PDB file of C-alpha atoms in Angstrom:
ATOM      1  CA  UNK A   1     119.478  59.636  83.865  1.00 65.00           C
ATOM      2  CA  UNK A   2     116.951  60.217  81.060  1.00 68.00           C
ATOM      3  CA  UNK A   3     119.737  60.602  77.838  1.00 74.00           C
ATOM      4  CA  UNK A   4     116.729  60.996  75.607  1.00 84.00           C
ATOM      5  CA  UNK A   5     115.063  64.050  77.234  1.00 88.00           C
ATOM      6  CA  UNK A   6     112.333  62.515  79.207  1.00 90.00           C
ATOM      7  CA  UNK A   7     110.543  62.978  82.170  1.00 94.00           C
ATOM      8  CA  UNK A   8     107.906  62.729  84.589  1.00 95.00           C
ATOM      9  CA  UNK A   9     106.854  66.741  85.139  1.00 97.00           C
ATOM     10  CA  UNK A  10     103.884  68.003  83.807  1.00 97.00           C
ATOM     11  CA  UNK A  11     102.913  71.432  83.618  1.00 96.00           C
ATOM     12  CA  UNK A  12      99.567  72.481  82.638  1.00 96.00           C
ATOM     13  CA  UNK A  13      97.038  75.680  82.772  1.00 94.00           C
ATOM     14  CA  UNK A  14      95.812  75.133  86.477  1.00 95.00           C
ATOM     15  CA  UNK A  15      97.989  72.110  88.065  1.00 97.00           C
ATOM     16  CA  UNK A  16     101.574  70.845  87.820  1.00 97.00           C
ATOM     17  CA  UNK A  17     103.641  67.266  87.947  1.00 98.00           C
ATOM     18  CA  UNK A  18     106.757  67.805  89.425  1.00 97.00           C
ATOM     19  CA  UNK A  19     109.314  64.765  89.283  1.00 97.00           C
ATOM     20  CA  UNK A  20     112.836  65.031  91.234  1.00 96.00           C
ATOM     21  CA  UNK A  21     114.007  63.913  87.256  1.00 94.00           C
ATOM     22  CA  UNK A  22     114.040  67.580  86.341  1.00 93.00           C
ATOM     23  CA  UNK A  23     115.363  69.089  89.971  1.00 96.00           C
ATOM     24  CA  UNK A  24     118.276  71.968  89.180  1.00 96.00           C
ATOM     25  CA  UNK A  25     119.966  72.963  92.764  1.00 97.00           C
ATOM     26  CA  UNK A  26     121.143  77.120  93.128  1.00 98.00           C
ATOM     27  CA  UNK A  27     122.101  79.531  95.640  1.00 97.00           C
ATOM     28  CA  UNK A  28     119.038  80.779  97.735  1.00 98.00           C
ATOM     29  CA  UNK A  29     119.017  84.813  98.148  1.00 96.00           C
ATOM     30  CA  UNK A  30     120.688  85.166 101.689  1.00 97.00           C
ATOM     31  CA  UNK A  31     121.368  81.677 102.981  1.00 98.00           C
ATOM     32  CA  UNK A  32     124.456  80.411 103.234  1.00 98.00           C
ATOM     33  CA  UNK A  33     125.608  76.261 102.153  1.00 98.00           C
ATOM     34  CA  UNK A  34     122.325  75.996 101.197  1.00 98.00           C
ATOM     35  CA  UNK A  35     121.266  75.118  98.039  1.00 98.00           C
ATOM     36  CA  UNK A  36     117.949  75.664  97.005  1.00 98.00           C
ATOM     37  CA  UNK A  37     115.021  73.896  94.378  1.00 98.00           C
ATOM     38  CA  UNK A  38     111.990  76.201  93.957  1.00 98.00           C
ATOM     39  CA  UNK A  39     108.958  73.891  92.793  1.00 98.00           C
ATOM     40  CA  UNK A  40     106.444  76.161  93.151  1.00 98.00           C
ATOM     41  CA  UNK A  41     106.226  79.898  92.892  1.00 97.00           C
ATOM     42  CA  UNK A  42     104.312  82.817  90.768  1.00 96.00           C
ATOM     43  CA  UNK A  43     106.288  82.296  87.661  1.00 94.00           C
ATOM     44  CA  UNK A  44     104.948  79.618  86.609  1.00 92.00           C
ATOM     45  CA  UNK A  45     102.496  80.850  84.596  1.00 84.00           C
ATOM     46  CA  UNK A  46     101.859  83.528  87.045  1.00 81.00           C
ATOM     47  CA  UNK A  47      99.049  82.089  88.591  1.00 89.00           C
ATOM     48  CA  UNK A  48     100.506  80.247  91.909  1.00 95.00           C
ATOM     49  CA  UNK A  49     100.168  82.811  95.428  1.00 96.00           C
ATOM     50  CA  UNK A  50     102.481  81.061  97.487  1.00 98.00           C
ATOM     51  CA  UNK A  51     106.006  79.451  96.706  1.00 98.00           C
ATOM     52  CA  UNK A  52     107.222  75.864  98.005  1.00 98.00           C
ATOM     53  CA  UNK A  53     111.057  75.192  97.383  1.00 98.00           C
ATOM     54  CA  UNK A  54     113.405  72.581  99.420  1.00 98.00           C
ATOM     55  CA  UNK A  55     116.500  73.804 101.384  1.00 98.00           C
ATOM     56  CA  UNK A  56     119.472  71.487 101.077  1.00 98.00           C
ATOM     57  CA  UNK A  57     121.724  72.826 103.884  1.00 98.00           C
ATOM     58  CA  UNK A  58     125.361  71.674 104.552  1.00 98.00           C
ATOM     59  CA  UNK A  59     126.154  70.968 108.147  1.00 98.00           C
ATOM     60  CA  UNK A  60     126.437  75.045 109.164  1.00 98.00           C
ATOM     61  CA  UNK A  61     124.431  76.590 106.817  1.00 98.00           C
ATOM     62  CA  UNK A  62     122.335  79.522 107.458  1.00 98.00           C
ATOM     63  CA  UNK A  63     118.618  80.444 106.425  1.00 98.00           C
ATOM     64  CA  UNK A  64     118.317  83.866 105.067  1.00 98.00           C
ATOM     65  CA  UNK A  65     115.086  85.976 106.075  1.00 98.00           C
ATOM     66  CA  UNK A  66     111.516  86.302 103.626  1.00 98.00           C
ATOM     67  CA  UNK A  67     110.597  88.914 101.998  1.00 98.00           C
ATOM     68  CA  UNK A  68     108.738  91.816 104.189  1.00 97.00           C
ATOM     69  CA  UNK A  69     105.585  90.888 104.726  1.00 97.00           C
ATOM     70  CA  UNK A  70     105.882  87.203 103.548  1.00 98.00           C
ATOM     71  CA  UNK A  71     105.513  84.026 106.368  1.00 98.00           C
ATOM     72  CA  UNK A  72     107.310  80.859 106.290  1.00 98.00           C
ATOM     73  CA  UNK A  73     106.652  77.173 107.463  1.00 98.00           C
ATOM     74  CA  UNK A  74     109.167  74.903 107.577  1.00 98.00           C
ATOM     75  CA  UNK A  75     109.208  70.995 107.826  1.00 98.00           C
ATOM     76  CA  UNK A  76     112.244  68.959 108.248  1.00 98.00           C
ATOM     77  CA  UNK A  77     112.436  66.546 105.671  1.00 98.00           C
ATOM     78  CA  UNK A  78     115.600  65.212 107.210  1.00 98.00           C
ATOM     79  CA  UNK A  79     118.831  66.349 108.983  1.00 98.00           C
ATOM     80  CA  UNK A  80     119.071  68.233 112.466  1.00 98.00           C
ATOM     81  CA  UNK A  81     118.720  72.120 112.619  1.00 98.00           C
ATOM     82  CA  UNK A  82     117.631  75.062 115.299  1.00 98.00           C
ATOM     83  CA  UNK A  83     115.528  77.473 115.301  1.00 98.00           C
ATOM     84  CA  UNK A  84     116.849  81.007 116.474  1.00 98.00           C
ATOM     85  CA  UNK A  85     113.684  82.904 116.954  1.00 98.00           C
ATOM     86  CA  UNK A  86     112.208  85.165 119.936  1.00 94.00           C
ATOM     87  CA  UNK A  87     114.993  85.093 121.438  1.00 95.00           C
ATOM     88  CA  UNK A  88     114.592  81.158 122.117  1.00 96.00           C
ATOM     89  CA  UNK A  89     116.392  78.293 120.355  1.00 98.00           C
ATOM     90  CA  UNK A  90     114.411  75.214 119.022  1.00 98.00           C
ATOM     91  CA  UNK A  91     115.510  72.298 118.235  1.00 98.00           C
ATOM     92  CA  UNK A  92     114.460  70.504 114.937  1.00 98.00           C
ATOM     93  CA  UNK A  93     114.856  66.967 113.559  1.00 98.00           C
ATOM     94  CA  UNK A  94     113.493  64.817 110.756  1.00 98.00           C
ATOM     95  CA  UNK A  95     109.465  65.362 111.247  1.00 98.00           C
ATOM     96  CA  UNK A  96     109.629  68.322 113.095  1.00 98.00           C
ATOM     97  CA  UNK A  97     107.907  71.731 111.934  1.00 98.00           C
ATOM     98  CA  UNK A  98     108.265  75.487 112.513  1.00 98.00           C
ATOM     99  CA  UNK A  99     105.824  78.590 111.209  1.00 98.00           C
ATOM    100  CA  UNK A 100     107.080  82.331 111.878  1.00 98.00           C
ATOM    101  CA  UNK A 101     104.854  84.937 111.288  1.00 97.00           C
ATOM    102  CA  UNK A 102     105.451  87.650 108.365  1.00 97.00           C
ATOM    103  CA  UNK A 103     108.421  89.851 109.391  1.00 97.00           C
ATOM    104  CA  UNK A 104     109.683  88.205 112.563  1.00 97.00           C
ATOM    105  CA  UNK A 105     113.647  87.599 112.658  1.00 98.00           C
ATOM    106  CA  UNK A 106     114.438  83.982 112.603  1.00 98.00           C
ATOM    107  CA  UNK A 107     117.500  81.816 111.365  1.00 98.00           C
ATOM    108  CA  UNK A 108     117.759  78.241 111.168  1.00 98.00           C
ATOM    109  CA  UNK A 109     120.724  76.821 111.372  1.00 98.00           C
ATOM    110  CA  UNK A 110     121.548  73.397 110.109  1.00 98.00           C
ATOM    111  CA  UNK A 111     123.572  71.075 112.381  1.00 98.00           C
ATOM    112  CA  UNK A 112     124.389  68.440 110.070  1.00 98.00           C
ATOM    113  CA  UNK A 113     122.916  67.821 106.579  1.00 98.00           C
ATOM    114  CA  UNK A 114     119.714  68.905 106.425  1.00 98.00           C
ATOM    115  CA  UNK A 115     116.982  69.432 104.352  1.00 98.00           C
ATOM    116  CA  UNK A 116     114.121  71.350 104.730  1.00 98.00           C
ATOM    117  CA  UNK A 117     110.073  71.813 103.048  1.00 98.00           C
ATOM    118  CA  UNK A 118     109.367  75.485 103.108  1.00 98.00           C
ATOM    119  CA  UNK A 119     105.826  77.270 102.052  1.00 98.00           C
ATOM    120  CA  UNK A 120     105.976  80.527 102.079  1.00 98.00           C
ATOM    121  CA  UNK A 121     103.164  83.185 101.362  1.00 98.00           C
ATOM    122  CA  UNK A 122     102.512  87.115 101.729  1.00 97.00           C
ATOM    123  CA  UNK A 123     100.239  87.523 104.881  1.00 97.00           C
ATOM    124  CA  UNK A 124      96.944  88.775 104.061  1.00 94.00           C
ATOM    125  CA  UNK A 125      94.978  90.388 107.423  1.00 91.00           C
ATOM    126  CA  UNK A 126      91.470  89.465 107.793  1.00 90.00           C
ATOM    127  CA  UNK A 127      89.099  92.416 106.689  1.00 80.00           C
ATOM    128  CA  UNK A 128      87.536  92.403 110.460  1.00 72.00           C
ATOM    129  CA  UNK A 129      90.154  93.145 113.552  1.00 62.00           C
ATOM    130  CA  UNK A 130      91.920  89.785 114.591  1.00 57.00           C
ATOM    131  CA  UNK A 131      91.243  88.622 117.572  1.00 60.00           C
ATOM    132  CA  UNK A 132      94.603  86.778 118.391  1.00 69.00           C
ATOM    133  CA  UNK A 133      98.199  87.741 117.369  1.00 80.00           C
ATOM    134  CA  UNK A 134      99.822  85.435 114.756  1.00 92.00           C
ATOM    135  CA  UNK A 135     102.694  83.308 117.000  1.00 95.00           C
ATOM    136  CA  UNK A 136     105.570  81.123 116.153  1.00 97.00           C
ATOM    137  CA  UNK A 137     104.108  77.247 116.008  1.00 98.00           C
ATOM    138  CA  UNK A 138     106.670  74.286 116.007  1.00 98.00           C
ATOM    139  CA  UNK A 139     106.131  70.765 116.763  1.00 98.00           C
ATOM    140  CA  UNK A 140     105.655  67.203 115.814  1.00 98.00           C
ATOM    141  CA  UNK A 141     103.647  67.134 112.599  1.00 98.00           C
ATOM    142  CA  UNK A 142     103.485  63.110 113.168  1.00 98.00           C
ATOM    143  CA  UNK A 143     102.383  63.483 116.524  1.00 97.00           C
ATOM    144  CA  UNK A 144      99.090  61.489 117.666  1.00 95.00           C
ATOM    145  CA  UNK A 145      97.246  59.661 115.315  1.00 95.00           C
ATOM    146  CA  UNK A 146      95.604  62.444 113.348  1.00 97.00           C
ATOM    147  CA  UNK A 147      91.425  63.046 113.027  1.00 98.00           C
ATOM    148  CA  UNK A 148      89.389  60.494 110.953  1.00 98.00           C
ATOM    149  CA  UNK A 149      88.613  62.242 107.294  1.00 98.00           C
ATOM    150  CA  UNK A 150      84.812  62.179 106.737  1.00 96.00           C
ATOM    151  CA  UNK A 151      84.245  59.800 109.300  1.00 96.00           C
ATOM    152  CA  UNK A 152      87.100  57.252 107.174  1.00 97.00           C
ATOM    153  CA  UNK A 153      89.676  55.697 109.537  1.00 98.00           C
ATOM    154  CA  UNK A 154      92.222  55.078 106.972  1.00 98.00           C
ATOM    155  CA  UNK A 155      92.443  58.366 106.127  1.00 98.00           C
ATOM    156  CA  UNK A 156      93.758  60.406 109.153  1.00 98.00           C
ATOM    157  CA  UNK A 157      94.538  63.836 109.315  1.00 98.00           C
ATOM    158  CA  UNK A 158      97.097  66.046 111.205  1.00 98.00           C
ATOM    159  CA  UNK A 159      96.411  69.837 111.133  1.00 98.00           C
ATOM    160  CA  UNK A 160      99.583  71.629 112.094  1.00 98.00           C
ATOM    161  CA  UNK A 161      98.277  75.239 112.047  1.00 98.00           C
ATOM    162  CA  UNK A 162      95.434  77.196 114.325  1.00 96.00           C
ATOM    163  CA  UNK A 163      92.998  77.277 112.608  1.00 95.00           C
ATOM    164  CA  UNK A 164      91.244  80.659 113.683  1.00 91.00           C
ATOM    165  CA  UNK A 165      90.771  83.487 111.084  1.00 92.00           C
ATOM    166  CA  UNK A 166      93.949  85.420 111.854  1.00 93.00           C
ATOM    167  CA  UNK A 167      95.416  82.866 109.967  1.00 96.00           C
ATOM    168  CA  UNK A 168      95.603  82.823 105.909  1.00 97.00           C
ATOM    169  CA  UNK A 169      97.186  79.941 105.286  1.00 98.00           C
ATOM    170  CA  UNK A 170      96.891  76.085 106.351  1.00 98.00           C
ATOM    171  CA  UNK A 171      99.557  73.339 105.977  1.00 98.00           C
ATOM    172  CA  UNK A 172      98.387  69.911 107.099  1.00 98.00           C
ATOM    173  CA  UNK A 173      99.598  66.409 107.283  1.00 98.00           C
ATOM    174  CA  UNK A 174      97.618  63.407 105.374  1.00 98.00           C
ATOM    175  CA  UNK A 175      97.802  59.485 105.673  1.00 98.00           C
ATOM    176  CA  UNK A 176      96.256  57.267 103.358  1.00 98.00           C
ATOM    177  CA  UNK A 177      95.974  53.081 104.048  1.00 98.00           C
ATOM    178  CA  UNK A 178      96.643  51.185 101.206  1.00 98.00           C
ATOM    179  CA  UNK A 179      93.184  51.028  98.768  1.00 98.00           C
ATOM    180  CA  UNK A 180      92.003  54.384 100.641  1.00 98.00           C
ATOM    181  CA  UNK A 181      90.868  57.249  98.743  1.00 98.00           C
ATOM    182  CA  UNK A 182      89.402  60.721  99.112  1.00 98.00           C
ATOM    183  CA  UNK A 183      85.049  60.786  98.704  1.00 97.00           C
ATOM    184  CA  UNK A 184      85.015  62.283  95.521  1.00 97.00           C
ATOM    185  CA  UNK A 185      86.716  64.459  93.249  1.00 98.00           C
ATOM    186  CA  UNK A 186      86.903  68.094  95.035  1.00 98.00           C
ATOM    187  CA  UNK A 187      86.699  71.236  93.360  1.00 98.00           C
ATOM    188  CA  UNK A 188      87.799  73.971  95.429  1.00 97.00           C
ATOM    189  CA  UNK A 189      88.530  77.731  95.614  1.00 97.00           C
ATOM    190  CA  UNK A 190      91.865  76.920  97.395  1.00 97.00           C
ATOM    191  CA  UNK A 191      95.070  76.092  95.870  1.00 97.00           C
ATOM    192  CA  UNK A 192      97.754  73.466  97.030  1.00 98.00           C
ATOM    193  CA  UNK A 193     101.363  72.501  97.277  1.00 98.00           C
ATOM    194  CA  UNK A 194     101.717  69.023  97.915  1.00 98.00           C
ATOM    195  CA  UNK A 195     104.894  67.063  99.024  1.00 98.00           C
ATOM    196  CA  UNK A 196     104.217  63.176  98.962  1.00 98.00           C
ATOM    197  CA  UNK A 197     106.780  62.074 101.857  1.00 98.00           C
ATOM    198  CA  UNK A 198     105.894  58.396 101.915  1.00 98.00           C
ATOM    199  CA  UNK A 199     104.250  55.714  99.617  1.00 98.00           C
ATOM    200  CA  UNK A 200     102.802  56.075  96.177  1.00 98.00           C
ATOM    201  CA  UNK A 201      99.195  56.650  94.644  1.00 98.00           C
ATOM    202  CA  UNK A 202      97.029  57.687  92.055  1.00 98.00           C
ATOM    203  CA  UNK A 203      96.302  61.452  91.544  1.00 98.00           C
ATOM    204  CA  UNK A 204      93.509  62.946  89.131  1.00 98.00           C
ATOM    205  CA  UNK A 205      94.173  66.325  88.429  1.00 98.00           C
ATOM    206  CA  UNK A 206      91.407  68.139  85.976  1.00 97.00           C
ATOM    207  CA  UNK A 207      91.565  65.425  83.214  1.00 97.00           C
ATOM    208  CA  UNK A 208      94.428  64.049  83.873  1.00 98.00           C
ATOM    209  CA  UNK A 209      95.750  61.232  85.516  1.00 98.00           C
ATOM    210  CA  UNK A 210      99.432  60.887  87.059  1.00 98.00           C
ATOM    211  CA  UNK A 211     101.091  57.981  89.349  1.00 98.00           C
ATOM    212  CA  UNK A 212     102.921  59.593  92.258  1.00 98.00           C
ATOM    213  CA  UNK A 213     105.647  58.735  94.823  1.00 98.00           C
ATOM    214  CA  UNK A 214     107.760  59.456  97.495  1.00 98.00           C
ATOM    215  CA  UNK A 215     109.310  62.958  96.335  1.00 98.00           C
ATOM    216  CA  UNK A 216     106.873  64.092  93.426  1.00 98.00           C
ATOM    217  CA  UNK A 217     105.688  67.809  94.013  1.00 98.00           C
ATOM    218  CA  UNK A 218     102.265  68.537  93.120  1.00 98.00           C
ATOM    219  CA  UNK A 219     100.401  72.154  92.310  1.00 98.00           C
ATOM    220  CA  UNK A 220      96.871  72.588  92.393  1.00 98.00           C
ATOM    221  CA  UNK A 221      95.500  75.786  91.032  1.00 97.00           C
ATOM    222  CA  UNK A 222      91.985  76.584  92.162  1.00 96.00           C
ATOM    223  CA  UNK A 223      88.833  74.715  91.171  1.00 97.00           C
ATOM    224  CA  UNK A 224      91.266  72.258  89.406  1.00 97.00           C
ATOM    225  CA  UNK A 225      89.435  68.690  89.637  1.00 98.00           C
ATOM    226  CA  UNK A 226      91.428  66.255  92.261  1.00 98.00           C
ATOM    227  CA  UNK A 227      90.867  62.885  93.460  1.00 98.00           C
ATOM    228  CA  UNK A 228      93.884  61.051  95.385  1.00 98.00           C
ATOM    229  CA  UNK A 229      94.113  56.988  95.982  1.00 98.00           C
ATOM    230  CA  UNK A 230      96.530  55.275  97.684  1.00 98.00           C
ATOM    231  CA  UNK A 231      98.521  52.301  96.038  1.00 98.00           C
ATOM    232  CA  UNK A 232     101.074  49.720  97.648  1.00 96.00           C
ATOM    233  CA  UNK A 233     101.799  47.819 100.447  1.00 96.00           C
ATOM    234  CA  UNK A 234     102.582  50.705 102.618  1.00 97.00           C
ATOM    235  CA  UNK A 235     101.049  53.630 103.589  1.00 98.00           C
ATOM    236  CA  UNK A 236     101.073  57.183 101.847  1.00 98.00           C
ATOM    237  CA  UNK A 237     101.342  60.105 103.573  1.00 98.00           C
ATOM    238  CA  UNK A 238     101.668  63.667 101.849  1.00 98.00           C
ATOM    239  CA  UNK A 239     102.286  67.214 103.439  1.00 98.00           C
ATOM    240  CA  UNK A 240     100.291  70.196 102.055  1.00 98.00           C
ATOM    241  CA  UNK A 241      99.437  73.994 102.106  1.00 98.00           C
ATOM    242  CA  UNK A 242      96.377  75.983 101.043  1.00 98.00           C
ATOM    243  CA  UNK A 243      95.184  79.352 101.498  1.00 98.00           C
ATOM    244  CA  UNK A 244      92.401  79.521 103.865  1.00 97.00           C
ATOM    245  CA  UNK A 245      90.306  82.470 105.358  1.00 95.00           C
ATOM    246  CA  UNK A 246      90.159  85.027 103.196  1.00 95.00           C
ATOM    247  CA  UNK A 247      87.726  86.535 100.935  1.00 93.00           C
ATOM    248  CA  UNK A 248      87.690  85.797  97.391  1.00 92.00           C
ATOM    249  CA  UNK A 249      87.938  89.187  96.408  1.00 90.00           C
ATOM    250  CA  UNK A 250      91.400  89.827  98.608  1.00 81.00           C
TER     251      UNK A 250
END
């Protein structure tokens, strides 16, 4: 409780703080005991392509479908759910991820309390003919040890998505050692939603300088300045979109 009207979120120009202090639950459009926190979406300041939001489904709650033309990836921050989709049923637990393509039916249906990570983003084709149909992906996003970033072996990385052109978007898993840090300060045509699921660090966004934890949403417009370390005893490990692929002038 803050009685005096304070928290943690920032929100600036071309990045945003988001604390769980300032998290307001309601209904999401066609699920059912779910409750719903958008963190990320184009109203804020009109700028953001993508949203990020977290379903908080009651044991039997329903997901309702995107918008046409809009694909969805899901990771299961904790509960148990499945996956009705191509006429196959996947099971989900805590870890576990799921992307549909744009305008594929799909339900998920929690089986206890769950809740879930979702980005999702209006599909873009590629300007040339794709050479491989979008599919369904689901998995372990903590499976394997991830690749080495830059040639740093406290600093792994998991990449849950193909990565071929046919795809627009890329969500990816990242673990940071205590005292471990990105390079340098990247400046970037992409944009980002970031989840931090574990641990706590130091994040420089444009001038700016915020300490993050388990739970804090970040939003990363593009060519904002950012620079991550890891703090703690423990590890830190964040999950994160960006747009990939496309032209600039798309």
């Amino acid at each position: 409780m803050h009685p005096l009207g304070q928290t943690r979120t920032v929100i600036q120009p071309n990045h945003a703080f988001i604390a769980p202090d300032g998290h307001v639950p309601a209904a999401l459009p066609g699920w059912t005991q779910t409750q719903g926190i958008i963190l990320i979406s184009p109203r804020m300041r009109n700028i953001p392509r993508f949203t990020q939001y977290i379903a908080q489904m009651e044991n039997g709650g329903t997901s309702g479908m995107p918008l046409a033309g809009v694909q969805r990836f899901a990771y299961m921050l904790e509960g148990r759910a499945e996956l009705q989709v191509d006429g196959e049923t996947i099971a989900l637990d805590s870890g576990k991820f799921a992307y549909i393509p744009a305008d594929v039916a799909h339900t998920f249906s929690a089986t206890a309390t769950t809740k879930l990570m979702i980005f999702e983003k209006p599909y873009t084709a590629p300007i040339a003919s794709a050479t491989t149909p979008l599919e369904v992906v689901h998995g372990d996003a903590w499976a394997g040890d991830g690749d080495a970033f830059l040639g740093d072996e406290n600093a792994r990385l998991r990449v849950l998505l193909p990565t071929d052109t046919t795809y627009d978007m890329a969500v990816n898993l990242f673990t940071f050692q205590p005292g471990t840090a990105l390079p340098f300060a990247e400046t970037h045509i992409m944009e980002h939603g970031l989840y931090l699921l574990e641990g706590q660090g130091i994040y420089r966004l444009d001038d700016n300088w915020y300490p993050i934890q388990a739970g804090d949403v970040i939003w990363m417009g593009p060519y904002c300045p950012q620079w991550f370390c890891a703090i703690g005893r423990t590890q830190s490990t964040y999950i994160y979109y960006k747009d990939v692929n496309r032209d600039p002038f798309v």
